[in-house]
């Protein structure tokens, strides 16, 4: 299955870990229902003050639509410095390296 | 299983797609044997001129060791403008969002 990745990160000052999970459980559930959504790793690094996500989508069109919507949503939360990329997956190399859901 | 992600991207002017796969098949095989390695998505976006990877490692220590080694290797290839992050995965939120190998 072709997968398009969405890579997002931004400056974040908390919550982290279990508190982040409690704050964003509802958002995580809504993300799972987005068109073309396959998976999201929720990422965080308290030492660097960064949070974000690595998402898989079934198509580039759906990935782009999500990133546009999500960037606006983050800005609405007061987040700035958002870095968002739409990335194709090189299937041949990623299969050699055991990438999931390919 | 806890997973630590390594997120890397850098300016790239090709090769892309099948030509990239042919050029880096040996490197992909060697990466699969790195300590603590779980998976790598090889990423590329020709329109933006970006390539990179999203890796899973079994521990933060192994992820950090890999990123240090890989950054030096890329610099040896003549790559500059490398952006590399070590990121924890928020397990609770990522499980809601179906992230693989958790």
PDB file of C-alpha atoms in Angstrom:
ATOM      1  CA  UNK A   1       0.000   0.000   0.000  1.00  0.00           C
ATOM      2  CA  UNK A   2       1.461   3.429  -0.870  1.00  0.00           C
ATOM      3  CA  UNK A   3       1.792   5.666   2.161  1.00  0.00           C
ATOM      4  CA  UNK A   4       2.305   9.422   2.256  1.00  0.00           C
ATOM      5  CA  UNK A   5       3.840  10.753   5.467  1.00  0.00           C
ATOM      6  CA  UNK A   6       3.050  14.044   7.176  1.00  0.00           C
ATOM      7  CA  UNK A   7       5.896  15.241   9.428  1.00  0.00           C
ATOM      8  CA  UNK A   8       4.979  18.026  11.857  1.00  0.00           C
ATOM      9  CA  UNK A   9       6.877  19.589  14.746  1.00  0.00           C
ATOM     10  CA  UNK A  10       6.610  22.820  16.701  1.00  0.00           C
ATOM     11  CA  UNK A  11       7.872  24.440  19.897  1.00  0.00           C
ATOM     12  CA  UNK A  12       5.941  23.132  22.889  1.00  0.00           C
ATOM     13  CA  UNK A  13       6.183  23.881  26.612  1.00  0.00           C
ATOM     14  CA  UNK A  14       3.948  21.087  27.908  1.00  0.00           C
ATOM     15  CA  UNK A  15       1.919  19.237  28.964  1.00  0.00           C
ATOM     16  CA  UNK A  16       4.064  16.112  28.441  1.00  0.00           C
ATOM     17  CA  UNK A  17       3.564  12.375  28.755  1.00  0.00           C
ATOM     18  CA  UNK A  18       0.527  11.289  30.746  1.00  0.00           C
ATOM     19  CA  UNK A  19      -0.710  14.880  31.123  1.00  0.00           C
ATOM     20  CA  UNK A  20      -0.440  15.400  27.358  1.00  0.00           C
ATOM     21  CA  UNK A  21      -2.346  12.166  26.819  1.00  0.00           C
ATOM     22  CA  UNK A  22      -5.148  13.275  29.133  1.00  0.00           C
ATOM     23  CA  UNK A  23      -5.362  16.707  27.468  1.00  0.00           C
ATOM     24  CA  UNK A  24      -5.465  15.412  23.888  1.00  0.00           C
ATOM     25  CA  UNK A  25      -7.324  12.087  24.085  1.00  0.00           C
ATOM     26  CA  UNK A  26     -10.375  13.569  22.369  1.00  0.00           C
ATOM     27  CA  UNK A  27      -8.249  15.111  19.640  1.00  0.00           C
ATOM     28  CA  UNK A  28      -6.505  11.767  19.067  1.00  0.00           C
ATOM     29  CA  UNK A  29      -9.866  10.068  18.638  1.00  0.00           C
ATOM     30  CA  UNK A  30     -11.016  12.686  16.125  1.00  0.00           C
ATOM     31  CA  UNK A  31      -7.748  12.403  14.152  1.00  0.00           C
ATOM     32  CA  UNK A  32      -8.297   8.649  13.772  1.00  0.00           C
ATOM     33  CA  UNK A  33     -11.474   9.456  11.824  1.00  0.00           C
ATOM     34  CA  UNK A  34      -9.861  11.847   9.301  1.00  0.00           C
ATOM     35  CA  UNK A  35     -10.163  10.930   5.589  1.00  0.00           C
ATOM     36  CA  UNK A  36      -7.318   8.693   4.445  1.00  0.00           C
ATOM     37  CA  UNK A  37      -5.801   8.510   7.928  1.00  0.00           C
ATOM     38  CA  UNK A  38      -3.706   5.406   8.613  1.00  0.00           C
ATOM     39  CA  UNK A  39      -1.710   6.142  11.778  1.00  0.00           C
ATOM     40  CA  UNK A  40      -0.060   8.857  13.874  1.00  0.00           C
ATOM     41  CA  UNK A  41       2.937   8.708  16.143  1.00  0.00           C
ATOM     42  CA  UNK A  42       2.524  11.503  18.684  1.00  0.00           C
ATOM     43  CA  UNK A  43       6.029  12.854  19.286  1.00  0.00           C
ATOM     44  CA  UNK A  44       7.440  14.892  22.144  1.00  0.00           C
ATOM     45  CA  UNK A  45      10.802  15.876  23.534  1.00  0.00           C
ATOM     46  CA  UNK A  46      10.679  17.773  26.766  1.00  0.00           C
ATOM     47  CA  UNK A  47      14.437  18.542  26.822  1.00  0.00           C
ATOM     48  CA  UNK A  48      14.295  20.289  23.440  1.00  0.00           C
ATOM     49  CA  UNK A  49      10.790  21.734  23.988  1.00  0.00           C
ATOM     50  CA  UNK A  50       9.326  20.115  20.875  1.00  0.00           C
ATOM     51  CA  UNK A  51       6.137  18.230  20.103  1.00  0.00           C
ATOM     52  CA  UNK A  52       4.559  17.037  16.877  1.00  0.00           C
ATOM     53  CA  UNK A  53       3.570  13.972  14.929  1.00  0.00           C
ATOM     54  CA  UNK A  54       4.451  11.555  12.181  1.00  0.00           C
ATOM     55  CA  UNK A  55       1.336  10.537  10.249  1.00  0.00           C
ATOM     56  CA  UNK A  56       0.613   8.042   7.521  1.00  0.00           C
ATOM     57  CA  UNK A  57      -2.094   8.804   4.955  1.00  0.00           C
ATOM     58  CA  UNK A  58      -3.429   6.690   2.108  1.00  0.00           C
ATOM     59  CA  UNK A  59      -2.932   9.451  -0.466  1.00  0.00           C
ATOM     60  CA  UNK A  60      -0.994  12.663  -0.970  1.00  0.00           C
ATOM     61  CA  UNK A  61      -4.235  14.593  -1.542  1.00  0.00           C
ATOM     62  CA  UNK A  62      -5.602  13.523   1.835  1.00  0.00           C
ATOM     63  CA  UNK A  63      -2.232  14.209   3.517  1.00  0.00           C
ATOM     64  CA  UNK A  64      -2.176  17.755   2.110  1.00  0.00           C
ATOM     65  CA  UNK A  65      -5.756  18.428   3.174  1.00  0.00           C
ATOM     66  CA  UNK A  66      -4.982  17.225   6.692  1.00  0.00           C
ATOM     67  CA  UNK A  67      -1.815  19.309   7.015  1.00  0.00           C
ATOM     68  CA  UNK A  68      -3.629  22.459   5.888  1.00  0.00           C
ATOM     69  CA  UNK A  69      -6.443  21.868   8.384  1.00  0.00           C
ATOM     70  CA  UNK A  70      -4.128  20.835  11.230  1.00  0.00           C
ATOM     71  CA  UNK A  71      -1.756  23.780  10.763  1.00  0.00           C
ATOM     72  CA  UNK A  72      -4.696  26.169  11.052  1.00  0.00           C
ATOM     73  CA  UNK A  73      -5.935  24.274  14.116  1.00  0.00           C
ATOM     74  CA  UNK A  74      -2.532  24.500  15.818  1.00  0.00           C
ATOM     75  CA  UNK A  75      -2.362  28.222  15.047  1.00  0.00           C
ATOM     76  CA  UNK A  76      -5.788  28.511  16.637  1.00  0.00           C
ATOM     77  CA  UNK A  77      -4.297  26.903  19.784  1.00  0.00           C
ATOM     78  CA  UNK A  78      -1.697  29.708  19.768  1.00  0.00           C
ATOM     79  CA  UNK A  79       1.120  27.544  18.365  1.00  0.00           C
ATOM     80  CA  UNK A  80       3.707  29.248  16.153  1.00  0.00           C
ATOM     81  CA  UNK A  81       6.897  28.005  14.510  1.00  0.00           C
ATOM     82  CA  UNK A  82       5.086  25.022  12.977  1.00  0.00           C
ATOM     83  CA  UNK A  83       7.164  22.986  10.519  1.00  0.00           C
ATOM     84  CA  UNK A  84       5.062  20.675   8.357  1.00  0.00           C
ATOM     85  CA  UNK A  85       6.231  18.500   5.458  1.00  0.00           C
ATOM     86  CA  UNK A  86       4.413  16.174   3.069  1.00  0.00           C
ATOM     87  CA  UNK A  87       6.800  13.333   2.195  1.00  0.00           C
ATOM     88  CA  UNK A  88       6.588  10.435  -0.222  1.00  0.00           C
ATOM     89  CA  UNK A  89       7.873   7.081   1.002  1.00  0.00           C
ATOM     90  CA  UNK A  90      10.481   5.268  -1.083  1.00  0.00           C
ATOM     91  CA  UNK A  91       8.804   1.868  -1.004  1.00  0.00           C
ATOM     92  CA  UNK A  92      11.761  -0.271  -2.123  1.00  0.00           C
ATOM     93  CA  UNK A  93      14.183   1.094   0.468  1.00  0.00           C
ATOM     94  CA  UNK A  94      11.544   1.240   3.218  1.00  0.00           C
ATOM     95  CA  UNK A  95      10.602  -2.410   2.682  1.00  0.00           C
ATOM     96  CA  UNK A  96      14.267  -3.401   3.094  1.00  0.00           C
ATOM     97  CA  UNK A  97      14.161  -1.453   6.364  1.00  0.00           C
ATOM     98  CA  UNK A  98      10.963  -3.114   7.661  1.00  0.00           C
ATOM     99  CA  UNK A  99       8.784  -0.005   7.628  1.00  0.00           C
ATOM    100  CA  UNK A 100       5.312  -0.954   8.905  1.00  0.00           C
ATOM    101  CA  UNK A 101       2.092  -0.839   6.857  1.00  0.00           C
ATOM    102  CA  UNK A 102       3.802  -0.989   3.474  1.00  0.00           C
TER     103      UNK A 102
ATOM    104  CA  UNK B   1       7.123  -1.819  23.258  1.00  0.00           C
ATOM    105  CA  UNK B   2       8.547   1.679  23.766  1.00  0.00           C
ATOM    106  CA  UNK B   3       9.795   3.245  20.552  1.00  0.00           C
ATOM    107  CA  UNK B   4      12.065   6.260  20.137  1.00  0.00           C
ATOM    108  CA  UNK B   5      11.805   8.010  16.774  1.00  0.00           C
ATOM    109  CA  UNK B   6      14.624   9.629  14.828  1.00  0.00           C
ATOM    110  CA  UNK B   7      13.377  12.285  12.387  1.00  0.00           C
ATOM    111  CA  UNK B   8      15.916  13.394   9.759  1.00  0.00           C
ATOM    112  CA  UNK B   9      15.574  15.587   6.688  1.00  0.00           C
ATOM    113  CA  UNK B  10      17.966  17.521   4.480  1.00  0.00           C
ATOM    114  CA  UNK B  11      18.110  19.296   1.119  1.00  0.00           C
ATOM    115  CA  UNK B  12      18.445  16.767  -1.702  1.00  0.00           C
ATOM    116  CA  UNK B  13      18.673  17.143  -5.476  1.00  0.00           C
ATOM    117  CA  UNK B  14      18.267  13.502  -6.461  1.00  0.00           C
ATOM    118  CA  UNK B  15      18.335  10.680  -7.276  1.00  0.00           C
ATOM    119  CA  UNK B  16      14.637  10.027  -6.570  1.00  0.00           C
ATOM    120  CA  UNK B  17      12.342   7.019  -6.562  1.00  0.00           C
ATOM    121  CA  UNK B  18      13.669   3.940  -8.338  1.00  0.00           C
ATOM    122  CA  UNK B  19      17.056   5.560  -8.976  1.00  0.00           C
ATOM    123  CA  UNK B  20      17.366   6.429  -5.288  1.00  0.00           C
ATOM    124  CA  UNK B  21      16.453   2.849  -4.413  1.00  0.00           C
ATOM    125  CA  UNK B  22      19.154   1.477  -6.711  1.00  0.00           C
ATOM    126  CA  UNK B  23      21.773   3.877  -5.336  1.00  0.00           C
ATOM    127  CA  UNK B  24      21.055   3.185  -1.658  1.00  0.00           C
ATOM    128  CA  UNK B  25      20.011  -0.487  -1.500  1.00  0.00           C
ATOM    129  CA  UNK B  26      23.286  -1.454   0.179  1.00  0.00           C
ATOM    130  CA  UNK B  27      22.967   1.364   2.708  1.00  0.00           C
ATOM    131  CA  UNK B  28      19.389   0.285   3.486  1.00  0.00           C
ATOM    132  CA  UNK B  29      20.594  -3.249   4.187  1.00  0.00           C
ATOM    133  CA  UNK B  30      23.332  -1.990   6.513  1.00  0.00           C
ATOM    134  CA  UNK B  31      20.894   0.270   8.380  1.00  0.00           C
ATOM    135  CA  UNK B  32      18.654  -2.733   9.090  1.00  0.00           C
ATOM    136  CA  UNK B  33      21.536  -4.234  11.082  1.00  0.00           C
ATOM    137  CA  UNK B  34      22.168  -1.204  13.338  1.00  0.00           C
ATOM    138  CA  UNK B  35      21.862  -1.739  17.121  1.00  0.00           C
ATOM    139  CA  UNK B  36      18.314  -1.225  18.347  1.00  0.00           C
ATOM    140  CA  UNK B  37      16.985  -0.578  14.838  1.00  0.00           C
ATOM    141  CA  UNK B  38      13.290  -1.348  14.354  1.00  0.00           C
ATOM    142  CA  UNK B  39      12.279   0.322  11.070  1.00  0.00           C
ATOM    143  CA  UNK B  40      12.942   3.204   8.699  1.00  0.00           C
ATOM    144  CA  UNK B  41      10.631   5.028   6.328  1.00  0.00           C
ATOM    145  CA  UNK B  42      12.815   6.504   3.596  1.00  0.00           C
ATOM    146  CA  UNK B  43      11.265   9.886   2.768  1.00  0.00           C
ATOM    147  CA  UNK B  44      11.607  12.068  -0.305  1.00  0.00           C
ATOM    148  CA  UNK B  45       9.875  15.024  -1.886  1.00  0.00           C
ATOM    149  CA  UNK B  46      11.184  16.006  -5.275  1.00  0.00           C
ATOM    150  CA  UNK B  47       9.061  19.161  -5.504  1.00  0.00           C
ATOM    151  CA  UNK B  48      10.520  20.589  -2.279  1.00  0.00           C
ATOM    152  CA  UNK B  49      14.011  19.094  -2.838  1.00  0.00           C
ATOM    153  CA  UNK B  50      14.008  17.190   0.457  1.00  0.00           C
ATOM    154  CA  UNK B  51      14.968  13.662   1.486  1.00  0.00           C
ATOM    155  CA  UNK B  52      15.343  11.984   4.865  1.00  0.00           C
ATOM    156  CA  UNK B  53      13.958   9.291   7.083  1.00  0.00           C
ATOM    157  CA  UNK B  54      11.713   8.429  10.000  1.00  0.00           C
ATOM    158  CA  UNK B  55      13.269   5.687  12.119  1.00  0.00           C
ATOM    159  CA  UNK B  56      12.119   3.637  15.062  1.00  0.00           C
ATOM    160  CA  UNK B  57      14.654   2.487  17.654  1.00  0.00           C
ATOM    161  CA  UNK B  58      14.225   0.288  20.709  1.00  0.00           C
ATOM    162  CA  UNK B  59      15.890   2.812  23.042  1.00  0.00           C
ATOM    163  CA  UNK B  60      16.810   6.492  23.193  1.00  0.00           C
ATOM    164  CA  UNK B  61      20.492   5.621  23.719  1.00  0.00           C
ATOM    165  CA  UNK B  62      20.575   3.618  20.481  1.00  0.00           C
ATOM    166  CA  UNK B  63      18.620   6.315  18.633  1.00  0.00           C
ATOM    167  CA  UNK B  64      21.118   8.971  19.745  1.00  0.00           C
ATOM    168  CA  UNK B  65      24.114   6.843  18.751  1.00  0.00           C
ATOM    169  CA  UNK B  66      22.596   6.245  15.315  1.00  0.00           C
ATOM    170  CA  UNK B  67      21.788   9.921  14.715  1.00  0.00           C
ATOM    171  CA  UNK B  68      25.343  10.968  15.643  1.00  0.00           C
ATOM    172  CA  UNK B  69      26.833   8.362  13.287  1.00  0.00           C
ATOM    173  CA  UNK B  70      24.361   9.010  10.466  1.00  0.00           C
ATOM    174  CA  UNK B  71      24.779  12.800  10.601  1.00  0.00           C
ATOM    175  CA  UNK B  72      28.542  12.394  10.213  1.00  0.00           C
ATOM    176  CA  UNK B  73      27.977   9.920   7.357  1.00  0.00           C
ATOM    177  CA  UNK B  74      25.663  12.337   5.534  1.00  0.00           C
ATOM    178  CA  UNK B  75      28.186  15.148   5.997  1.00  0.00           C
ATOM    179  CA  UNK B  76      30.781  12.800   4.483  1.00  0.00           C
ATOM    180  CA  UNK B  77      28.468  12.459   1.454  1.00  0.00           C
ATOM    181  CA  UNK B  78      28.611  16.269   1.139  1.00  0.00           C
ATOM    182  CA  UNK B  79      25.143  16.837   2.622  1.00  0.00           C
ATOM    183  CA  UNK B  80      24.578  20.049   4.584  1.00  0.00           C
ATOM    184  CA  UNK B  81      21.510  21.553   6.213  1.00  0.00           C
ATOM    185  CA  UNK B  82      20.731  18.299   8.054  1.00  0.00           C
ATOM    186  CA  UNK B  83      17.918  18.539  10.599  1.00  0.00           C
ATOM    187  CA  UNK B  84      17.828  15.609  13.032  1.00  0.00           C
ATOM    188  CA  UNK B  85      15.572  15.154  16.053  1.00  0.00           C
ATOM    189  CA  UNK B  86      15.306  12.442  18.694  1.00  0.00           C
ATOM    190  CA  UNK B  87      11.650  12.187  19.716  1.00  0.00           C
ATOM    191  CA  UNK B  88       9.829  10.190  22.359  1.00  0.00           C
ATOM    192  CA  UNK B  89       6.527   8.624  21.379  1.00  0.00           C
ATOM    193  CA  UNK B  90       3.468   9.367  23.512  1.00  0.00           C
ATOM    194  CA  UNK B  91       2.248   5.784  23.773  1.00  0.00           C
ATOM    195  CA  UNK B  92      -1.299   6.457  24.961  1.00  0.00           C
ATOM    196  CA  UNK B  93      -2.149   8.914  22.186  1.00  0.00           C
ATOM    197  CA  UNK B  94      -0.277   6.934  19.537  1.00  0.00           C
ATOM    198  CA  UNK B  95      -2.162   3.740  20.389  1.00  0.00           C
ATOM    199  CA  UNK B  96      -5.469   5.580  19.956  1.00  0.00           C
ATOM    200  CA  UNK B  97      -4.141   6.622  16.538  1.00  0.00           C
ATOM    201  CA  UNK B  98      -3.084   3.085  15.493  1.00  0.00           C
ATOM    202  CA  UNK B  99       0.669   3.737  15.340  1.00  0.00           C
ATOM    203  CA  UNK B 100       2.393   0.500  14.263  1.00  0.00           C
ATOM    204  CA  UNK B 101       4.818  -1.554  16.413  1.00  0.00           C
ATOM    205  CA  UNK B 102       3.626  -0.138  19.736  1.00  0.00           C
TER     206      UNK B 102
END
